[in-house]
Coordinates of C-alpha atoms and ligand atoms in Angstrom, one line a residue:
Chain A
M1 CA -2.3 -8.9 84.5
N2 CA -1.0 -9.9 81.1
K3 CA 1.8 -8.1 79.5
I4 CA 0.8 -4.8 77.9
T5 CA 2.0 -4.6 74.3
H6 CA 0.2 -1.5 72.9
H7 CA 1.3 1.7 74.6
L8 CA 0.6 5.4 74.4
S9 CA 2.5 7.4 71.8
D10 CA 5.2 9.9 72.9
Q11 CA 3.1 12.7 71.4
L12 CA 0.3 11.8 73.8
L13 CA 2.6 11.5 76.8
I14 CA 4.2 14.8 76.1
G15 CA 0.8 16.4 75.7
Y16 CA -0.3 14.8 79.0
S17 CA 2.8 16.1 80.7
A18 CA 2.5 19.6 79.2
G19 CA -1.2 19.6 80.2
T20 CA -2.4 20.5 76.7
L21 CA -4.6 17.4 76.0
P22 CA -8.4 17.6 76.2
E23 CA -9.8 16.2 79.5
A24 CA -11.2 13.0 77.9
F25 CA -7.7 12.1 76.6
N26 CA -6.1 12.9 79.9
L27 CA -8.5 10.4 81.4
V28 CA -7.5 7.6 79.1
V29 CA -3.8 8.5 79.6
A30 CA -4.1 8.6 83.4
T31 CA -6.0 5.3 83.4
H32 CA -3.4 3.6 81.2
L33 CA -0.5 5.0 83.4
S34 CA -2.2 3.4 86.4
M35 CA -1.9 0.1 84.6
C36 CA 1.4 0.5 82.8
D37 CA 4.7 1.4 84.6
E38 CA 6.5 1.6 81.2
C39 CA 4.4 4.6 80.2
R40 CA 4.3 6.0 83.7
A41 CA 8.1 6.2 83.7
A42 CA 8.0 7.8 80.2
A43 CA 5.4 10.3 81.4
Q44 CA 7.5 11.2 84.4
S45 CA 10.6 11.7 82.3
F46 CA 8.6 14.1 80.1
D47 CA 7.6 15.9 83.4
S48 CA 11.3 16.4 84.1
I49 CA 11.6 18.2 80.7
G50 CA 8.8 20.5 82.0
G51 CA 10.7 21.0 85.2
A52 CA 13.9 21.8 83.5
L53 CA 12.1 24.2 81.1
M54 CA 10.4 26.0 84.0
Q55 CA 13.6 26.4 85.8
A56 CA 15.6 27.7 82.9
Q57 CA 13.2 30.3 81.6
P58 CA 13.4 34.1 82.3
T59 CA 11.5 34.9 85.5
E60 CA 8.5 37.2 86.2
D61 CA 8.6 39.3 89.3
L62 CA 5.8 38.9 91.9
G63 CA 4.1 41.7 93.8
D64 CA 5.5 42.8 97.1
A65 CA 2.8 41.1 99.1
A66 CA 3.0 37.8 97.3
F67 CA 5.0 36.0 100.0
A68 CA 2.7 37.3 102.8
K69 CA -0.4 36.3 100.9
T70 CA 1.1 32.8 100.3
M71 CA 1.7 32.4 104.0
A72 CA -1.9 33.4 104.7
L73 CA -3.0 30.8 102.2
I74 CA -0.9 28.2 104.0
A75 CA -2.4 29.2 107.4
K76 CA -5.8 28.5 106.0
G77 CA -4.8 24.9 105.6
P78 CA -5.0 22.5 102.6
K79 CA -8.1 22.3 100.4
V80 CA -9.6 19.0 101.4
A81 CA -10.5 17.0 98.3
A82 CA -13.7 14.9 98.4
P83 CA -12.8 11.3 99.0
A84 CA -12.6 9.4 95.7
P85 CA -15.3 6.8 95.3
A86 CA -14.0 3.3 95.6
G87 CA -13.7 1.5 92.3
I88 CA -12.3 -1.9 93.0
D89 CA -12.4 -3.1 89.4
V90 CA -11.1 0.1 87.6
P91 CA -8.1 2.3 88.3
D92 CA -8.7 5.3 90.6
P93 CA -8.8 8.1 87.9
L94 CA -11.5 6.3 86.0
S95 CA -13.6 5.4 89.1
A96 CA -13.7 9.2 89.9
Y97 CA -15.5 9.7 86.6
I98 CA -17.8 6.7 86.9
G99 CA -18.5 7.5 90.6
G100 CA -17.6 3.9 91.6
G101 CA -16.8 0.7 89.8
L102 CA -18.1 -1.0 86.6
S103 CA -21.3 -2.1 88.4
D104 CA -22.2 1.5 88.8
V105 CA -22.0 2.3 85.1
K106 CA -25.3 3.4 83.5
W107 CA -25.1 1.6 80.2
R108 CA -27.2 2.5 77.1
P109 CA -27.6 0.2 74.1
I110 CA -26.3 1.6 70.9
G111 CA -27.2 -1.4 68.7
L112 CA -25.8 -4.8 67.7
G113 CA -25.6 -5.7 71.4
V114 CA -23.0 -3.0 72.1
R115 CA -23.6 -0.6 75.0
Q116 CA -21.9 2.6 76.0
A117 CA -21.8 5.2 78.8
V118 CA -20.6 8.7 78.1
L119 CA -18.5 10.2 80.9
K120 CA -18.7 13.8 81.8
T121 CA -15.6 15.7 80.6
S122 CA -14.9 19.1 78.9
H123 CA -16.4 19.3 75.4
A124 CA -13.1 19.4 73.5
A125 CA -13.3 15.6 73.3
T126 CA -15.6 12.8 74.4
A127 CA -14.9 9.9 76.8
R128 CA -17.1 6.9 77.0
L129 CA -17.1 3.4 78.2
L130 CA -17.9 0.7 75.7
Y131 CA -19.3 -2.7 76.5
I132 CA -18.8 -5.1 73.6
P133 CA -20.3 -8.6 74.2
S134 CA -18.2 -11.6 73.4
G135 CA -18.0 -12.0 69.6
A136 CA -19.8 -8.7 68.9
A137 CA -18.4 -5.9 66.8
V138 CA -18.4 -2.1 67.2
P139 CA -19.8 -0.8 64.0
D140 CA -17.2 -0.1 61.3
H141 CA -16.1 3.5 61.6
G142 CA -13.6 6.0 60.6
H143 CA -12.5 9.1 62.5
R144 CA -12.1 12.7 61.8
G145 CA -9.6 13.2 64.7
T146 CA -7.8 10.8 67.0
E147 CA -9.5 8.0 68.9
L148 CA -7.9 6.3 71.9
T149 CA -9.3 2.9 73.0
L150 CA -8.0 1.4 76.2
V151 CA -9.1 -2.2 77.1
L152 CA -10.2 -2.6 80.7
Q153 CA -11.5 -6.2 80.5
G154 CA -11.5 -8.9 77.9
A155 CA -9.8 -8.3 74.5
F156 CA -10.7 -7.1 71.0
R157 CA -9.2 -7.5 67.6
D158 CA -9.3 -5.3 64.6
K159 CA -7.5 -5.4 61.3
T160 CA -4.3 -4.0 63.0
A161 CA -3.8 -6.3 66.0
R162 CA -5.1 -7.8 69.2
F163 CA -5.7 -5.6 72.2
A164 CA -6.0 -7.1 75.7
A165 CA -6.5 -5.6 79.2
G166 CA -4.2 -2.5 79.6
D167 CA -3.5 -2.2 75.9
V168 CA -4.4 1.1 74.2
E169 CA -5.0 1.6 70.5
V170 CA -4.2 5.0 69.1
A171 CA -6.2 5.4 65.9
D172 CA -5.8 8.4 63.7
E173 CA -7.8 9.7 60.8
D174 CA -6.6 7.1 58.4
L175 CA -7.6 4.0 60.3
H176 CA -11.0 2.7 59.3
H177 CA -11.5 -0.2 61.7
K178 CA -14.1 -2.6 63.1
P179 CA -13.1 -3.8 66.6
V180 CA -14.5 -7.2 67.4
A181 CA -14.6 -8.6 71.0
E182 CA -12.9 -11.9 71.4
I183 CA -15.0 -15.0 72.0
G184 CA -15.1 -16.1 75.6
H185 CA -15.2 -12.8 77.4
D186 CA -17.2 -9.6 77.0
C187 CA -14.9 -6.7 76.4
I188 CA -15.0 -3.4 78.2
C189 CA -13.1 -0.4 76.9
L190 CA -12.5 3.2 77.8
A191 CA -12.5 5.3 74.6
A192 CA -11.9 8.9 73.8
T193 CA -12.3 10.9 70.6
D194 CA -11.7 14.5 69.8
A195 CA -14.1 14.5 66.8
P196 CA -17.4 12.6 66.2
L197 CA -17.0 9.1 64.8
R198 CA -18.1 8.5 61.2
F199 CA -19.9 5.3 60.6
S200 CA -20.0 3.7 57.1
A201 CA -23.4 2.1 57.4
W202 CA -26.7 4.0 57.4
V203 CA -28.2 2.5 60.5
P204 CA -25.4 3.2 62.9
R205 CA -25.4 6.8 61.6
V206 CA -28.9 7.2 62.9
A207 CA -27.8 5.6 66.1
Q208 CA -24.9 8.0 66.2
S209 CA -27.1 11.0 66.1
L210 CA -29.5 9.5 68.7
F211 CA -26.9 8.3 71.1
R212 CA -24.1 10.8 70.7
L213 CA -21.6 8.3 69.6
Chain B
M1 CA 17.6 36.4 74.4
Q2 CA 20.7 34.2 74.7
M3 CA 22.3 36.6 77.2
K4 CA 19.2 36.9 79.3
F5 CA 18.9 33.1 79.3
N6 CA 22.5 32.7 80.6
L7 CA 21.9 35.3 83.2
V8 CA 19.0 33.4 84.6
Q9 CA 20.9 30.2 84.6
Q10 CA 23.7 31.9 86.6
T11 CA 21.3 33.4 89.1
G12 CA 19.6 30.0 89.5
A13 CA 22.8 28.2 90.0
S14 CA 24.2 30.6 92.5
N15 CA 21.1 30.3 94.6
H16 CA 21.7 26.6 94.5
Q17 CA 25.2 27.1 95.6
V18 CA 24.4 29.5 98.4
A19 CA 21.9 27.0 99.8
Y20 CA 24.4 24.2 99.2
A21 CA 27.1 26.0 101.2
A22 CA 24.7 26.9 103.9
F23 CA 23.3 23.5 104.5
N24 CA 26.3 21.3 103.8
S25 CA 29.0 22.3 106.1
N26 CA 31.7 20.6 104.0
A27 CA 30.8 22.5 100.9
I28 CA 33.2 25.2 100.0
Y29 CA 31.5 28.3 98.5
D30 CA 33.6 30.1 96.0
Q31 CA 32.4 32.4 93.2
K32 CA 34.6 30.9 90.5
A33 CA 33.9 27.3 91.4
N34 CA 30.2 28.3 91.5
F35 CA 30.3 29.5 87.9
R36 CA 32.1 26.3 86.8
A37 CA 29.5 24.3 88.5
V38 CA 27.0 25.7 86.1
T39 CA 28.8 24.5 83.1
Q40 CA 29.7 21.1 84.5
T41 CA 27.4 18.5 85.8
T42 CA 27.9 18.9 89.5
P43 CA 25.2 17.2 91.6
K44 CA 23.3 19.9 93.5
N45 CA 20.2 18.5 95.2
T46 CA 20.0 21.4 97.7
W47 CA 16.4 22.2 97.1
V48 CA 15.7 18.6 98.3
D49 CA 17.1 19.6 101.7
H50 CA 14.9 22.7 101.7
L51 CA 11.8 20.6 101.0
K52 CA 12.8 18.1 103.7
R53 CA 13.1 21.0 106.2
I54 CA 9.6 22.2 105.2
Q55 CA 8.4 18.6 105.5
T56 CA 9.8 17.8 108.9
D57 CA 10.1 21.2 110.7
Q58 CA 7.7 23.5 108.8
D59 CA 10.8 25.6 108.3
Q60 CA 9.6 29.0 107.1
Q61 CA 13.2 30.1 106.3
A62 CA 13.6 27.2 103.9
F63 CA 10.2 28.0 102.4
A64 CA 11.1 31.7 101.9
E65 CA 14.3 30.7 100.0
L66 CA 12.4 28.2 97.9
F67 CA 9.8 30.8 97.2
R68 CA 12.3 33.4 96.1
Y69 CA 13.7 31.1 93.6
F70 CA 10.7 29.2 92.3
A71 CA 7.7 31.6 92.5
P72 CA 9.0 33.9 89.8
R73 CA 9.5 30.9 87.6
V74 CA 6.1 29.5 88.2
K75 CA 4.6 32.9 87.4
A76 CA 6.6 33.0 84.2
F77 CA 5.4 29.5 83.2
L78 CA 1.8 30.4 83.9
M79 CA 2.0 33.6 81.9
K80 CA 3.6 31.9 78.9
S81 CA 0.8 29.3 79.1
G82 CA -1.7 32.1 78.6
A83 CA -2.6 33.4 82.1
A84 CA -3.0 37.1 82.5
P85 CA -0.5 38.7 85.0
G86 CA -3.0 39.0 87.8
M87 CA -4.3 35.5 87.5
A88 CA -0.7 34.2 87.2
E89 CA 0.2 36.0 90.4
D90 CA -2.8 34.5 92.3
C91 CA -2.2 31.0 90.9
T92 CA 1.5 31.2 91.8
Q93 CA 0.6 31.9 95.4
E94 CA -1.7 28.9 95.4
V95 CA 1.0 26.7 93.8
M96 CA 3.5 27.7 96.4
A97 CA 0.9 27.1 99.2
T98 CA 0.2 23.6 97.7
L99 CA 3.9 22.9 97.8
W100 CA 3.9 23.6 101.5
H101 CA 0.8 21.5 102.1
K102 CA 2.0 18.6 100.0
A103 CA 5.7 18.7 101.0
H104 CA 5.3 15.2 102.6
L105 CA 4.4 13.7 99.2
F106 CA 7.5 14.8 97.5
D107 CA 9.7 11.8 96.6
P108 CA 13.3 12.9 95.7
S109 CA 14.0 9.4 94.2
R110 CA 11.4 10.1 91.5
A111 CA 11.7 13.8 90.7
S112 CA 13.7 16.9 91.1
V113 CA 12.2 19.7 93.1
S114 CA 11.7 21.8 89.9
T115 CA 9.9 18.9 88.2
W116 CA 7.6 18.4 91.1
I117 CA 6.8 22.1 91.3
F118 CA 6.3 22.1 87.5
T119 CA 3.6 19.4 87.9
I120 CA 1.8 21.4 90.6
A121 CA 1.9 24.5 88.4
R122 CA 0.7 22.6 85.4
N123 CA -2.2 21.1 87.3
K124 CA -3.1 24.5 88.7
N125 CA -3.0 25.9 85.1
I126 CA -5.4 23.2 83.9
D127 CA -7.7 23.8 86.8
A128 CA -7.8 27.6 86.7
L129 CA -7.1 28.5 83.1
R130 CA -8.6 25.6 81.2
K131 CA -11.3 24.9 83.8
Q132 CA -10.8 21.2 83.5
R133 CA -10.4 18.4 86.0
R134 CA -7.0 16.7 85.8
P135 CA -7.2 12.9 86.0
E136 CA -4.0 11.7 87.6
P137 CA -2.7 8.1 87.6
E138 CA -3.1 6.0 90.8
E139 CA -0.9 7.2 93.5
L140 CA 2.1 5.0 94.3
T141 CA 3.9 5.7 97.5
W142 CA 6.5 4.2 99.7
G143 CA 4.6 3.0 102.8
P144 CA 5.0 4.9 106.1
E145 CA 8.1 3.0 107.1
A146 CA 9.9 2.6 103.7
E147 CA 11.9 5.5 102.5
P148 CA 13.7 5.9 99.2
E149 CA 17.4 5.0 99.3
A150 CA 19.9 7.8 99.4
S151 CA 21.7 6.5 96.4
D152 CA 18.5 6.6 94.4
V153 CA 17.8 10.1 95.5
L154 CA 21.3 11.2 94.5
A155 CA 21.1 9.5 91.1
M156 CA 17.7 11.0 90.3
Q157 CA 18.9 14.5 91.2
Q158 CA 22.1 14.0 89.2
Q159 CA 20.2 12.9 86.2
S160 CA 17.7 15.7 86.4
D161 CA 20.6 18.1 86.5
Q162 CA 22.1 16.4 83.4
L163 CA 18.8 16.8 81.6
S164 CA 18.8 20.5 82.4
Q165 CA 22.3 20.8 81.0
A166 CA 21.4 18.9 77.9
M167 CA 18.4 21.3 77.5
K168 CA 20.7 24.3 77.6
A169 CA 22.9 22.7 74.9
L170 CA 20.0 22.1 72.5
P171 CA 20.1 24.1 69.3
G172 CA 17.7 27.1 69.5
Q173 CA 15.2 25.8 67.1
Q174 CA 14.8 22.5 68.8
R175 CA 14.5 24.1 72.2
E176 CA 11.8 26.4 70.8
L177 CA 9.8 23.4 69.7
I178 CA 9.9 21.9 73.1
E179 CA 8.9 25.2 74.7
K180 CA 6.0 25.5 72.3
A181 CA 4.8 22.0 73.3
Y182 CA 5.0 22.8 77.0
F183 CA 3.6 26.3 76.8
G184 CA 0.5 25.1 75.1
D185 CA 1.2 26.4 71.6
L186 CA 0.9 23.0 69.9
S187 CA -1.9 20.4 69.8
H188 CA -0.8 16.8 70.5
G189 CA -0.9 16.1 66.8
Q190 CA 1.6 18.8 66.1
I191 CA 4.1 17.8 68.8
A192 CA 7.3 16.3 67.5
T193 CA 8.1 13.2 69.3
E194 CA 11.8 13.4 68.9
T195 CA 12.9 15.9 71.6
G196 CA 16.6 15.4 70.9
L197 CA 17.1 15.1 74.7
P198 CA 18.9 12.1 76.3
L199 CA 15.8 10.8 78.1
G200 CA 16.9 7.2 78.1
T201 CA 18.8 7.3 81.4
I202 CA 16.2 9.1 83.4
K203 CA 13.5 7.0 82.0
S204 CA 15.2 3.7 82.9
R205 CA 15.9 5.1 86.4
L206 CA 12.2 6.0 86.8
R207 CA 11.3 2.5 85.5
L208 CA 13.6 0.9 88.1
G209 CA 12.2 3.1 90.8
L210 CA 8.7 1.9 89.9
S211 CA 9.6 -1.7 90.1
K212 CA 11.2 -1.2 93.5
L213 CA 8.0 0.6 94.7
R214 CA 5.9 -2.2 93.4
Q215 CA 8.0 -4.7 95.4
T216 CA 7.6 -2.8 98.6
M217 CA 3.8 -2.5 98.0
E218 CA 3.4 -6.2 97.6
Ligands
ZN1 ZN1 2.0 1.8 78.3

């Protein structure tokens, strides 16, 4: 894999460690962490703040039977998680949401050759996969909230920089951008937004209401 | 508040020391030294031994001691994060049971015991309280035959301890901000990225650990 140059912000990593991000953001973070040891180490160091905090706070007493009840839970044995579907071409956390690999994604066209697939998460934010054909552009759009875009394959450019596999773009309200897939390879991204996108052109706005962009 | 906080610290530390004395025959247990140990950065990775005993011998005694120390902290964390007392109580029992069941996954070269328990409690909180799935990064583990080196374990436990000390030394306001971020009172946009904590050392240690892991995996 090429060297990752665009990383998650500390704000997002702290939110992920604290467990306060919406599920769709957690998915992008967990997928990036699977690809990036730099951010994984940072996330784990934020976990250790959580550990120190938990250890230092005033305690809450438990009921008298708490220990016995816990031993009873232990005797029942561990909850067996369903085996994760194999996703050879995407990191594990993402393949759990796709239910497999990229070939299992049910794409829907959203215009200009771009396709998307919305992944099922809690409603506080939306996660979707984007398929941008070589040379095509995602319609120019602004955001009301934060948008995270993680490149899984290929690369895209917008007015800020070039983003290749593993790179994540953290776009806030102010960024009005138009990602264009690089010539040569189709670009597949995992994106998450905590507010609906705003498109500048009229046609994509219709597409937006139709396809839940 | 400050008083109470100190008291908790002392209790926590003496638990550590009791365990330390009990399971390291060369450790000399002494009240005064014990108190000094709290203010200085003495390595105390005793809970690691407890976890190992649960891991290898299903040692209920070790689990009981761990429970006594950590369960009230897990419950406090869950309540501060918004769980009602009854729910926090139930979830705490599940967290502690998970600790038992997953003891074999604990890697002392990558986390302190309190950090590891925090992650279990946090995930339980997301699952039970926020009713969300929690996507986790791909698991990286030392293979069945490879084990973390003792020096890496010691260094990680020391640095976790130093982080706890640094946390105690933070000005009240800064500490409060961190607490707010971790107890769910701030959205990610409101989180200040500057924690004021010396995270550099622990982060580079974790980074080093990951490259070692990657090497053994290849
Ligand atoms: Zn990164």
